[in-house]
Amino acid sequence: MAKSKYEYVKSFEVEDEVMQPNLIIVRIEGCNFERFSDIHDLEKPNDEKALALMNSCAAAVLEEYPDIVFSYGFNDEYSFVFKRKTKFYQRRARYFPRLHVNFNKMMSLIVSFFSSVYATKWKEFFPLKKMKCPLSFLARVVCCASLEVLQAYLAWRQSECHIRNLYNTCLWMLLKSGKSAKEAVEVLEGTQKQEKNELLFQQFGINYRMLPEIFRQGSCIFMTQAEDVVKHDEHGIPIKRMRRKPRMIHNEHIAGRNFWNGQQYLLMELGPFDNEIKKIKAEYVRSFLFENKLMPSTWIVIRIDGCHFHRFSEVHEFEKPNDRQALNLMNSCAVAVLEEFKDIVFSYGVSDEYSFVLSKDSKCYQRQASQIVSVIVSFFSSAYVMKWKDFFPFKELKYPPSFDGRAVCYPSTEILQDYLAWRQVDCHINNQYNTCFWMLVKSGKSKSEAQSYLKGTQTREKNELLIRQFNIDYNTLPIMFLRGSSVFRIKGEDSVMPEDGTFEEVKQEIILSHSNIIEDSFWKEHPSILC
């Protein structure tokens, strides 16, 4: 396919990579989960169905990604541990021969898939409650230099589970007994573990150790090898094969030698724990968090792309080369993202991708790349599942979609505009090719014949082919197909900027358009977008 003069903007894309043989953990945690639980009236301090939903999503992640062999979660968080020799988005480094893992792709795909599964399975666990808003998760990568670090990390998270649950159990029992939030916090201030246990027993008759294990210990899910019936022979006798299956356990010491070294699959993929953990040093474990802070005073673009969307579109029988409803679903999700994240000033989408532009001065998540990418791709994914029935009322969503994401910084407004122009030029190039390709396929040619037929053809030749063979004037196709979609804010007609006002104080509305964003006229018509 032809290339455009804007392709140079690809040079600003830098991949964040983790060098092997580090052990890799991806940890996700709910974003504004307290607000989400209040909106959906979840039980406090623990909602057993909500925890079961989290566990079900984690099991689905382990089944989807074979390189993940262990996970541990509690409340609204889950940590996923990759096997030592993971090849998940693995490639050789540019300048050194050692293998690296692209952590942004890894992290964004997992948090996206988890969010999609969460929205998909909601009805299974809450049949009488409608999911009222998309849930998003933050994600980060932990690079463990050794098994000892992994062991310390797991001990830290399980200790955090116990500390938080004991505190929250006390807090909510005090609140339910009639105390105000301030009074309950004051009662618990400075109390130790034994004092909290005594408070629960003496005031409320609760023996903390008799509470469900899932509350006190969290849940670990790991892969095991188990026999499974794959088919039956001609005599009806079952034929069994060894299969990977997720197994869930509630154990008090997941970082202990007895538990860990008793799991053969974990020993094979990760190795044994040689010693017991004595004292947990959270600061030590936190030092292994892999984080990339984006350059200040630059435009941040978060671009998300559908993962294996060719297969997804075939399974769900999307119209080729363009499915109007599928594109409208993408656009609706983009509008929802702008409504949720005020720092996003513009977005542009085509096919299964969307680019979200954050302002140069944005302090969103302290400009931490993994957090910005994960929360946006997560929110978009859960919104996609929630909105599916609005656009495909007669089609079942057969499996959860997933998207990967990346963050790129552009130092000037001109380069940012060139990036957006590149994406719109790409929209035209791809759409024109796909329109010709699918018309040829629908006319009876095989896919390989259609590719050979179009090889080396220029824009004018493709337009002539469409007119001559199919009586289609390319320029009269729906403008959304030709130009893609832009979503941005404009100042409301009745809005007046106060003398000391800020961006948020001005009444704004979010609009969807299919404009030519390559020409300067668009930006002159909407100067406030990049102001």
C-alpha positions as a printed Julia matrix, in Angstrom:
531×3 Matrix{Float64}:
   0.0     0.0     0.0
   1.03    3.6    -0.56
   2.64    5.59    2.23
   1.99    9.2     3.19
   4.29   12.1     4.03
   3.02   11.94    7.61
   4.56    8.51    8.29
   7.54   10.17   10.01
   5.44   10.54   13.19
   5.95    6.81   13.81
   9.49    7.65   14.92
   8.07    9.11   18.15
   6.73    5.71   19.22
   8.98    4.09   21.8
   8.3     0.62   23.15
   8.74   -0.04   26.88
  10.42   -3.39   27.26
  11.36   -5.66   30.13
  14.55   -7.65   29.81
  14.44  -11.36   30.54
  14.94  -13.35   32.73
  12.97  -11.15   35.13
   9.79  -12.69   36.5
   6.87  -10.53   35.44
   3.72   -9.66   37.36
   0.83   -7.58   36.03
  -1.3    -6.16   38.83
  -4.7    -4.63   38.15
  -6.89   -2.78   40.65
 -10.29   -1.16   40.4
 -10.37    2.54   39.58
 -12.85    4.46   41.8
 -14.18    1.08   42.93
 -15.81    2.56   46.03
 -17.96    4.78   43.79
 -18.75    1.79   41.55
 -19.75   -0.36   44.56
 -21.97    2.44   45.94
 -23.72    2.91   42.59
 -24.4    -0.82   42.38
 -25.27   -1.21   46.07
 -22.66   -3.89   46.75
 -22.56   -5.39   50.25
 -20.06   -3.84   52.69
 -17.38   -4.61   53.78
 -17.34   -7.61   51.43
 -19.72   -8.65   48.69
 -19.24  -12.38   48.15
 -20.81  -12.29   44.68
 -18.56   -9.41   43.61
 -15.5   -11.35   44.82
 -16.72  -14.46   42.98
 -17.07  -12.36   39.83
 -13.48  -11.11   40.2
 -12.29  -14.7    40.65
 -14.22  -15.85   37.59
 -12.6   -13.09   35.51
  -9.15  -14.04   36.77
  -9.74  -17.69   35.84
 -10.8   -16.55   32.34
  -7.54  -14.58   32.02
  -5.47  -17.65   32.9
  -7.39  -19.72   30.34
  -6.97  -17.05   27.65
  -3.24  -16.45   28.19
  -1.26  -19.7    28.68
   1.86  -17.79   29.79
   0.1   -16.76   33.03
   0.51  -19.57   35.54
  -0.5   -18.02   38.88
  -2.73  -15.24   40.17
  -3.7   -13.82   43.54
  -6.52  -11.41   44.27
  -8.67   -9.79   46.92
 -11.26   -7.04   46.98
 -10.88   -5.16   43.64
  -7.34   -6.21   42.71
  -5.63   -9.16   41.04
  -1.98   -9.98   40.37
  -1.04  -12.2    37.42
   2.31  -13.99   37.4
   3.88  -15.05   34.1
   5.96  -18.16   33.71
   9.72  -17.69   33.74
  10.2   -18.31   30.02
   7.26  -16.26   28.8
   7.13  -15.4    25.1
   4.2   -13.03   25.5
   4.94  -10.3    22.94
   8.58  -11.26   23.09
  11.17   -9.98   20.69
  14.88   -9.26   20.49
  16.11   -5.85   21.56
  17.27   -3.37   18.95
  20.84   -3.09   20.15
  21.4    -6.16   22.31
  20.76   -9.81   21.51
  18.81  -10.58   24.7
  15.09  -11.2    24.61
  12.76   -8.44   25.77
   9.03   -8.42   26.53
   6.83   -5.51   25.43
   5.17   -4.73   28.75
   2.72   -2.11   27.43
   1.09   -4.63   25.1
   1.13   -7.26   27.81
  -0.39   -5.0    30.45
  -3.02   -3.37   28.24
  -4.27   -6.65   26.77
  -4.71   -8.25   30.19
  -6.52   -5.3    31.74
  -8.67   -4.93   28.62
  -9.64   -8.61   28.57
 -10.33   -8.63   32.32
 -12.6    -5.57   31.97
 -14.49   -7.11   29.02
 -15.01  -10.36   30.9
 -16.18   -8.45   34.0
 -18.87   -6.65   31.99
 -19.79   -9.87   30.14
 -20.18  -11.96   33.31
 -21.95   -9.31   35.41
 -25.43  -10.76   34.71
 -24.24  -14.22   35.68
 -23.44  -13.06   39.22
 -25.96  -10.22   39.56
 -29.01  -11.35   37.54
 -31.28   -8.8    39.24
 -28.89   -5.84   39.04
 -28.18   -3.88   35.88
 -24.58   -2.78   35.39
 -25.09    0.98   35.34
 -21.66    2.22   34.23
 -18.42    0.78   32.86
 -15.8    -0.28   35.4
 -12.16    0.51   34.73
  -8.99   -0.91   36.22
  -5.52    0.53   36.65
  -2.63   -1.77   35.81
   1.08   -1.81   36.45
   3.99   -4.16   35.85
   6.24   -5.55   38.57
   9.58   -6.98   37.41
  10.84   -9.46   39.97
  14.58   -9.97   39.74
  14.35  -13.36   41.45
  11.97  -15.9    42.98
  12.72  -14.35   46.39
  11.24  -11.06   45.16
   8.15  -12.86   43.83
   7.77  -14.6    47.2
   8.08  -11.26   49.03
   5.55   -9.67   46.67
   2.93  -12.38   47.25
   3.46  -12.23   51.02
   3.05   -8.43   50.88
  -0.22   -8.59   48.94
  -1.7   -11.27   51.21
  -0.68   -9.29   54.29
  -2.36   -6.24   52.74
  -5.51   -8.32   52.2
  -5.65   -9.21   55.9
  -4.87   -5.67   57.13
  -7.47   -4.04   54.88
 -10.17   -6.61   55.54
  -9.76   -6.48   59.32
  -9.92   -2.68   59.27
 -12.9    -2.54   56.88
 -14.81   -5.17   58.85
 -14.42   -3.09   62.0
 -15.22    0.16   60.18
 -18.44   -1.1    58.63
 -19.66   -2.78   61.79
 -19.19    0.54   63.6
 -21.04    2.39   60.83
 -23.89   -0.13   60.87
 -24.13    0.27   64.66
 -24.91    3.97   64.2
 -21.57    5.76   64.34
 -20.69    8.41   61.76
 -17.79    7.84   59.37
 -15.67   10.32   61.32
 -16.46    8.65   64.65
 -15.7     5.18   63.28
 -12.32    6.32   61.92
 -11.46    7.93   65.27
 -12.31    4.72   67.16
  -9.97    2.69   64.93
  -7.12    5.19   64.78
  -3.91    3.68   66.14
  -5.48    0.31   67.0
  -3.47   -2.87   66.54
  -4.56   -6.23   65.15
  -5.43   -7.69   68.58
  -7.47   -4.62   69.53
  -9.51   -4.82   66.33
 -10.18   -8.52   66.93
 -11.32   -7.75   70.48
 -13.56   -4.91   69.26
 -15.3    -7.22   66.8
 -15.79   -9.96   69.38
 -16.81   -7.84   72.35
 -19.07   -5.33   70.59
 -20.49   -7.41   67.76
 -19.93  -11.04   68.73
 -17.8   -11.68   65.66
 -14.88  -14.09   65.75
 -12.75  -12.69   62.91
 -11.13  -16.06   62.17
 -14.57  -17.57   61.54
 -15.29  -15.17   58.66
 -15.16  -16.73   55.15
 -11.61  -17.5    53.98
 -12.18  -15.58   50.76
 -12.49  -12.38   52.84
  -9.52  -12.97   55.14
  -7.04  -14.74   52.86
  -7.95  -13.68   49.34
  -8.03  -16.1    46.42
  -5.25  -17.69   44.42
  -5.88  -19.27   41.04
  -3.21  -21.24   39.24
  -2.99  -23.62   36.35
  -2.81  -27.36   36.87
  -2.6   -30.35   34.58
  -5.74  -32.47   34.82
  -7.35  -35.24   32.8
 -10.29  -34.12   30.72
 -12.65  -35.99   28.42
 -12.01  -34.74   24.88
 -14.3   -37.14   22.99
 -15.83  -40.62   23.0
 -14.78  -43.49   20.79
 -17.15  -45.57   18.62
 -18.09  -47.68   21.64
 -18.95  -44.68   23.78
 -15.81  -45.01   25.91
 -14.46  -41.58   26.95
 -11.04  -40.61   25.62
  -9.07  -38.49   28.07
  -6.19  -36.08   27.57
  -4.16  -33.94   29.95
  -5.4   -30.34   29.86
  -4.46  -27.07   31.57
  -7.19  -26.13   34.04
  -7.44  -23.25   36.51
  -7.69  -24.25   40.17
  -8.79  -21.88   42.94
  -7.56  -22.14   46.51
  -7.95  -20.03   49.66
  -4.75  -20.54   51.63
  -3.43  -18.61   54.6
   0.2   -18.64   53.41
   0.42  -18.52   49.62
   4.05  -17.35   49.91
   4.97  -20.21   52.25
   7.23  -23.06   51.16
   4.71  -25.77   52.12
   2.0   -24.36   49.88
   4.12  -23.25   46.95
   6.44  -26.24   46.74
   3.45  -28.56   46.86
   2.21  -27.37   43.46
   4.08  -29.26   40.72
   2.97  -26.96   37.91
   4.31  -23.89   39.72
   7.61  -25.63   40.42
   7.94  -26.54   36.75
   7.12  -23.06   35.37
   8.56  -20.8    38.09
  10.69  -22.8    40.54
  10.7   -23.55   44.29
  10.74  -21.21   47.28
  13.87  -22.05   49.27
  13.15  -20.16   52.48
  10.26  -18.83   54.52
   9.4   -15.12   54.51
  10.23  -13.57   57.88
   9.58   -9.84   57.66
   7.7    -8.18   54.8
   9.26   -4.95   53.57
   6.72   -3.26   51.29
   9.22   -0.55   50.27
  11.6    -3.24   49.01
   8.92   -4.84   46.84
   7.67   -1.48   45.53
  11.16   -0.75   44.21
  10.56   -3.38   41.53
   7.53   -1.57   40.07
   8.24   -0.85   36.42
   6.98    2.64   35.6
   7.53    5.06   32.75
   6.68    8.7    33.38
   5.77   10.52   30.2
   7.65   13.64   29.19
   6.12   16.86   30.61
   4.68   19.61   28.39
   4.05   17.23   25.48
   0.83   16.06   23.89
   0.01   12.53   25.03
  -1.74   10.21   22.57
  -3.18    6.94   23.81
  -3.88    4.72   20.81
  -5.9     1.56   21.31
  -6.24   -1.2    18.71
  -8.53   -4.21   18.6
  -6.71   -7.47   19.26
  -7.36  -10.13   16.59
 -10.34   -8.11   15.35
 -10.25   -9.83   11.96
 -11.35  -12.99   13.73
 -13.74  -11.08   16.01
 -15.45   -9.46   13.01
 -15.76  -12.8    11.2
 -17.2   -14.6    14.23
 -19.75  -11.82   14.72
 -20.46  -11.56   10.96
 -19.64   -7.88   10.52
 -20.45   -6.44    7.11
 -17.4    -6.1     4.82
 -15.58   -3.84    4.16
 -17.35   -1.61    6.7
 -19.99   -2.42    9.29
 -21.8     0.81   10.12
 -23.13   -0.46   13.45
 -19.72   -1.73   14.55
 -18.2     1.68   13.77
 -21.04    3.43   15.61
 -20.36    1.2    18.62
 -16.68    2.23   18.59
 -17.72    5.88   18.33
 -20.17    5.55   21.22
 -17.41    4.11   23.4
 -15.12    6.98   22.43
 -17.79    9.51   23.46
 -18.1     7.7    26.81
 -14.32    7.91   27.29
 -14.35   11.69   26.75
 -17.24   12.03   29.19
 -15.24   10.1    31.81
 -11.77   11.63   31.31
 -11.79   15.42   31.2
  -8.1    15.67   30.24
  -8.83   14.15   26.82
  -9.37   17.01   24.37
  -9.75   15.14   21.07
 -10.04   11.63   19.7
  -9.95   10.12   16.24
 -11.01    6.61   15.26
 -11.25    4.31   12.29
 -12.08    0.61   12.02
 -11.02   -1.04   15.33
  -8.67    1.69   16.54
  -9.04    4.98   18.41
  -6.52    7.66   19.35
  -7.15    9.8    22.44
  -5.28   13.08   22.84
  -4.54   14.38   26.34
  -3.66   18.06   26.78
  -0.01   19.11   27.03
  -0.48   20.22   30.63
  -2.35   17.1    31.73
  -1.41   15.75   35.17
  -3.6    12.67   34.68
  -2.21    9.93   36.97
   0.97   11.98   37.31
   1.64   11.19   33.63
   2.43    7.56   34.49
   2.2     5.75   31.16
   0.93    2.37   32.39
  -1.82    3.9    34.51
  -3.12    6.22   31.78
  -3.04    3.5    29.12
  -4.62    0.86   31.33
  -7.48    2.96   32.69
  -8.49    4.2    29.22
  -8.24    0.83   27.45
 -10.02   -0.82   30.38
 -12.89    1.7    30.39
 -13.23    1.45   26.59
 -13.35   -2.37   26.74
 -16.06   -2.57   29.41
 -18.07    0.15   27.62
 -17.83   -1.88   24.38
 -19.39   -4.91   26.07
 -22.05   -2.86   27.91
 -23.12   -1.04   24.74
 -23.08   -4.1    22.45
 -26.84   -4.73   22.7
 -27.57   -1.08   21.85
 -26.04   -1.57   18.41
 -26.51   -5.32   17.87
 -29.84   -6.13   19.59
 -30.22   -9.39   17.64
 -26.61  -10.58   17.84
 -25.11  -12.37   20.8
 -21.65  -11.26   21.92
 -19.95  -14.63   21.56
 -16.75  -13.82   23.44
 -15.21  -10.76   25.13
 -13.18   -8.44   22.89
  -9.79   -7.07   23.92
  -7.71   -4.06   22.91
  -4.05   -3.23   23.31
  -2.83    0.29   23.98
   0.23    2.46   23.84
   1.21    5.98   24.91
   3.15    8.29   22.61
   4.34   11.84   23.33
   4.42   14.55   20.65
   6.42   17.68   21.46
   4.53   20.24   19.34
   1.02   20.96   18.11
   2.21   20.72   14.51
   3.58   17.19   15.0
   0.4    16.16   16.82
  -1.66   17.42   13.86
   0.62   15.46   11.52
  -0.01   12.35   13.62
  -3.78   12.8    13.3
  -3.37   13.51    9.57
  -1.38   10.28    9.25
  -4.2     8.31   10.83
  -6.8     9.92    8.52
  -4.66    9.31    5.42
  -4.28    5.72    6.58
  -8.08    5.54    6.91
  -8.45    6.54    3.24
  -5.71    4.2     1.99
  -7.03    1.19    3.92
 -10.69    1.88    3.19
 -10.16    2.29   -0.55
  -8.12   -0.91   -0.69
 -10.62   -2.86    1.45
 -13.58   -1.61   -0.6
 -11.95   -2.87   -3.8
 -10.79   -6.1    -2.16
 -14.18   -7.08   -0.76
 -16.05   -6.14   -3.93
 -13.72   -8.45   -5.86
 -14.24  -11.24   -3.29
 -18.02  -10.79   -3.4
 -17.85  -10.96   -7.21
 -16.38  -14.47   -7.02
 -12.61  -14.06   -6.73
 -10.68  -15.79   -3.98
  -8.91  -13.63   -1.4
  -5.49  -14.42   -2.89
  -6.76  -13.57   -6.39
  -8.15  -10.25   -5.11
  -4.81   -9.42   -3.46
  -2.9   -10.21   -6.65
  -5.34   -8.16   -8.72
  -4.82   -5.07   -6.51
  -1.07   -5.42   -6.08
   0.72   -2.25   -7.22
  -2.46   -0.34   -8.12
  -2.66    3.39   -7.39
  -5.55    5.5    -6.06
  -6.81    6.43   -9.53
  -6.73    2.81  -10.71
  -8.72    1.63   -7.7
 -11.34    4.33   -8.26
 -11.62    3.31  -11.92
 -11.94   -0.35  -10.96
 -14.87    0.42   -8.62
 -16.68    2.49  -11.26
 -15.96    0.2   -14.21
 -16.67   -3.16  -12.58
 -19.1    -2.35   -9.78
 -20.62    1.02  -10.71
 -19.44    2.51   -7.4
 -18.24    6.11   -7.14
 -15.82    5.85   -4.21
 -16.3     9.5    -3.23
 -20.04    8.97   -2.69
 -19.56    6.29   -0.01
 -20.66    7.26    3.54
 -18.33    9.95    4.83
 -17.65    7.98    8.03
 -16.04    5.25    5.91
 -13.93    7.75    3.97
 -12.73   10.0     6.81
 -13.15    8.11   10.06
 -14.65    9.74   13.16
 -13.59   12.62   15.4
 -14.91   13.15   18.92
 -14.19   16.41   20.73
 -15.59   19.1    23.01
 -16.94   22.45   21.93
 -18.07   25.37   24.06
 -21.85   25.46   24.49
 -23.67   28.25   22.65
 -25.05   29.75   25.88
 -21.77   29.4    27.74
 -19.74   32.42   28.83
 -16.14   32.13   30.02
 -15.9    33.71   33.49
 -13.1    36.23   34.06
 -11.32   33.88   36.45
 -12.84   30.72   34.96
 -11.1    27.5    34.07
 -11.58   24.97   31.28
 -13.92   22.83   33.39
 -16.15   25.73   34.4
 -17.19   26.49   30.84
 -20.28   24.59   29.71
 -19.22   22.18   26.98
 -20.72   19.49   24.83
 -19.13   16.49   23.18
 -19.77   16.11   19.47
 -19.05   13.42   16.91
 -18.07   14.49   13.41
 -16.57   13.03   10.24
 -14.48   16.04    9.31
 -11.37   16.52    7.21
  -8.79   16.97    9.99
  -5.86   17.09    7.56
  -6.72   20.6     6.37
  -5.96   23.64    8.56
  -9.53   24.84    8.1
 -10.81   22.3    10.65
  -8.42   23.48   13.36
  -9.16   27.14   12.58
 -12.87   26.42   12.92
 -12.28   24.76   16.33
  -9.31   26.61   17.86
 -10.28   25.69   21.44
  -9.46   22.0    20.92
  -5.69   22.47   20.94
  -5.65   25.87   22.64
